[in-house]
Amino acid sequence: QCPWGAPNTTSISCSLADVMSEQLAKELQLEEENAAFPEVVAVAEGPFITGENVDTSSDLMLAQMLQMEFDREYDAQLRREEKKINGDSKVSISFENYRKVHPYDSDSSEDEVDWQDTRHDPYRADKPTTTPRRGFIGKGKDITTKHDEVVCGRKNTARMENFAPEFQVGDGIGMDLKLSNQVFNALKQHAYSEERRSARLHEKKEHSTAEKAVDPKTRLLMYKMVNGGMLETITGCISTGKESVVFHAYGGSVTEGKVVPSECAIKVFKTTLNEFKNRDKYIKDDYRFKDRFSKLNPRKIIRMWAEKEMHNLTRMQNAGIPCPQVVILKKHVLVMSFIGQDRVPAPKLKDVTLSSEDMKKAYCQTLDMMQQLYKECNLVHADLSEYNMLWHDGKVWFIDVSQSVEPTHPHGLQFLFRDCKNVSQFFQKGGVAEALNERELFNAVSGLNITADNEVDFQAEIEALEKMNEDHVQNHGKKLPMFSSDGDPPIYDE
Ligand code: ADP
Ligand code: MN
């Protein structure tokens, strides 16, 4: 066949049956729509709009009504299932928590807007971050800007699949739905707050299973770290405490320009709120968090603990104190370098038997580190003891600093004194002749010169100092110079 020949004039044939069926389809469609629409109007007489003045021009209103209808149908189905399962049984199961429509559920998600993963120190004033208006991906002629509506719309529809599994998004891909960014973001926000609401409802159940160390959402968060390549594998749990669970993990490659250590510890702050209640005093009076505390719900306060540990570890790292290095903080999950080797965590000072030489070395180092912590990091550990000091690589490492406070904290000096008591007792019992007693240690660390020679008087003087400082803060809006060199804590770059 000659390629330049005239094309065959094959008329596009279309059978009568095809035309007919298309017409038939249209007719059926119309019929269906006619049948469906009156119902929508009927719903309009429901809880949303009363009276004759039904406005059907608002897409939002219609969508909300349909959603309501869907929710109610869903609940009705749930009730049927509930009935079927329970039958005449005397003991019945309630599906109450799974219902979509809740009697007192006018719940605004306002205070639930997700806590930002604040990676900046709270001292620094918040600078509004400006997102570049012209986001684009791709290279050269394949460039796709966010303004390419069709591509972007399809992408958004596909991304909707990433919402929580139980969040029903419908078959948007099948019908080639194109979601604008605005709509997508609104839906995403809704999916999240819905997820949180549902999590809140089911929380009690999740946490009642004691052997599960973390709740499903946290597991997902950790899974994402593996999936994203930051971690290679999470091998298992190192410690289950009252307030946290710690896991061991092998690090992945480079993430976000950061080298992830070959072995990591993942500290998950428990989202069960009970244990944290008695820790209020640490954070409530910490001026760094003062203006935030009052506005926060307990869930956010737990994230604040994680955040606090991160900032404190960073300060210590910058001062050269041996401690875990922060890798990343995601919500209430803090990833840091692992102190130990080949999955074996370094022993706590209380569990290790040291030669008297090493014991002395450990003491001298601890004294140094406490001074550094106070003077260079402007921090008091506030839970320092042989339980939170690890022995690794021939030296002492400080861990567990989420509760650490600045010396000017209203109880900062009392916390320091308690730390000194623990440390002093441990090393004195351990046979270190050079070990200072708690009062000497306190003065050595703080640079203060409290002369009382018994504990009661000593503590009274500490309290008097704290009170003096508080009054000074009240009257002059700033701390006394004896507490820190320049009044303001140092700011470190992360
Ligand atoms: P908790 O508040 O539960 O005491 P910790 O931070 O003290 O939390 O961690 C609990 C235990 O987990 C520690 O005693 C230690 O054995 C282990 N651990 C915590 N962080 C690390 C780390 N970075 N490397 C190795 N082990 C760690
Ligand atoms: Mn601890």
Tab-separated table of C-alpha atoms in Angstrom, residues 9 80 86 142-143 166 184 207 217 250-251 278 283 289 339 383 403 406-407 422 432 434 447 471 478:
chain	number	residue	atom	x	y	z
A	9	THR	CA	-13.256	7.039	2.885
A	80	ARG	CA	-29.233	-3.026	62.709
A	86	ASN	CA	-27.033	-8.873	70.453
A	142	ASP	CA	8.074	18.122	32.190
A	143	ILE	CA	7.665	20.877	34.697
A	166	GLU	CA	-11.246	4.017	57.458
A	184	PHE	CA	-8.275	18.989	48.714
A	207	HIS	CA	-4.795	1.796	75.801
A	217	LYS	CA	-1.217	5.948	65.562
A	250	TYR	CA	18.968	0.583	63.000
A	251	GLY	CA	19.440	3.864	61.204
A	278	ASN	CA	2.032	15.077	88.431
A	283	ILE	CA	6.518	22.718	82.946
A	289	PHE	CA	6.420	27.497	78.290
A	339	ILE	CA	24.001	4.813	73.520
A	383	ASP	CA	15.920	13.793	87.632
A	403	GLN	CA	11.912	17.389	82.763
A	406	GLU	CA	16.468	26.327	83.981
A	407	PRO	CA	17.946	27.274	87.350
A	422	ASN	CA	21.352	11.469	94.590
A	432	VAL	CA	34.734	7.537	96.115
A	434	GLU	CA	36.731	12.578	96.972
A	447	GLY	CA	28.443	28.762	92.175
A	471	ASP	CA	9.690	38.445	93.740
A	478	LYS	CA	13.738	39.964	85.008
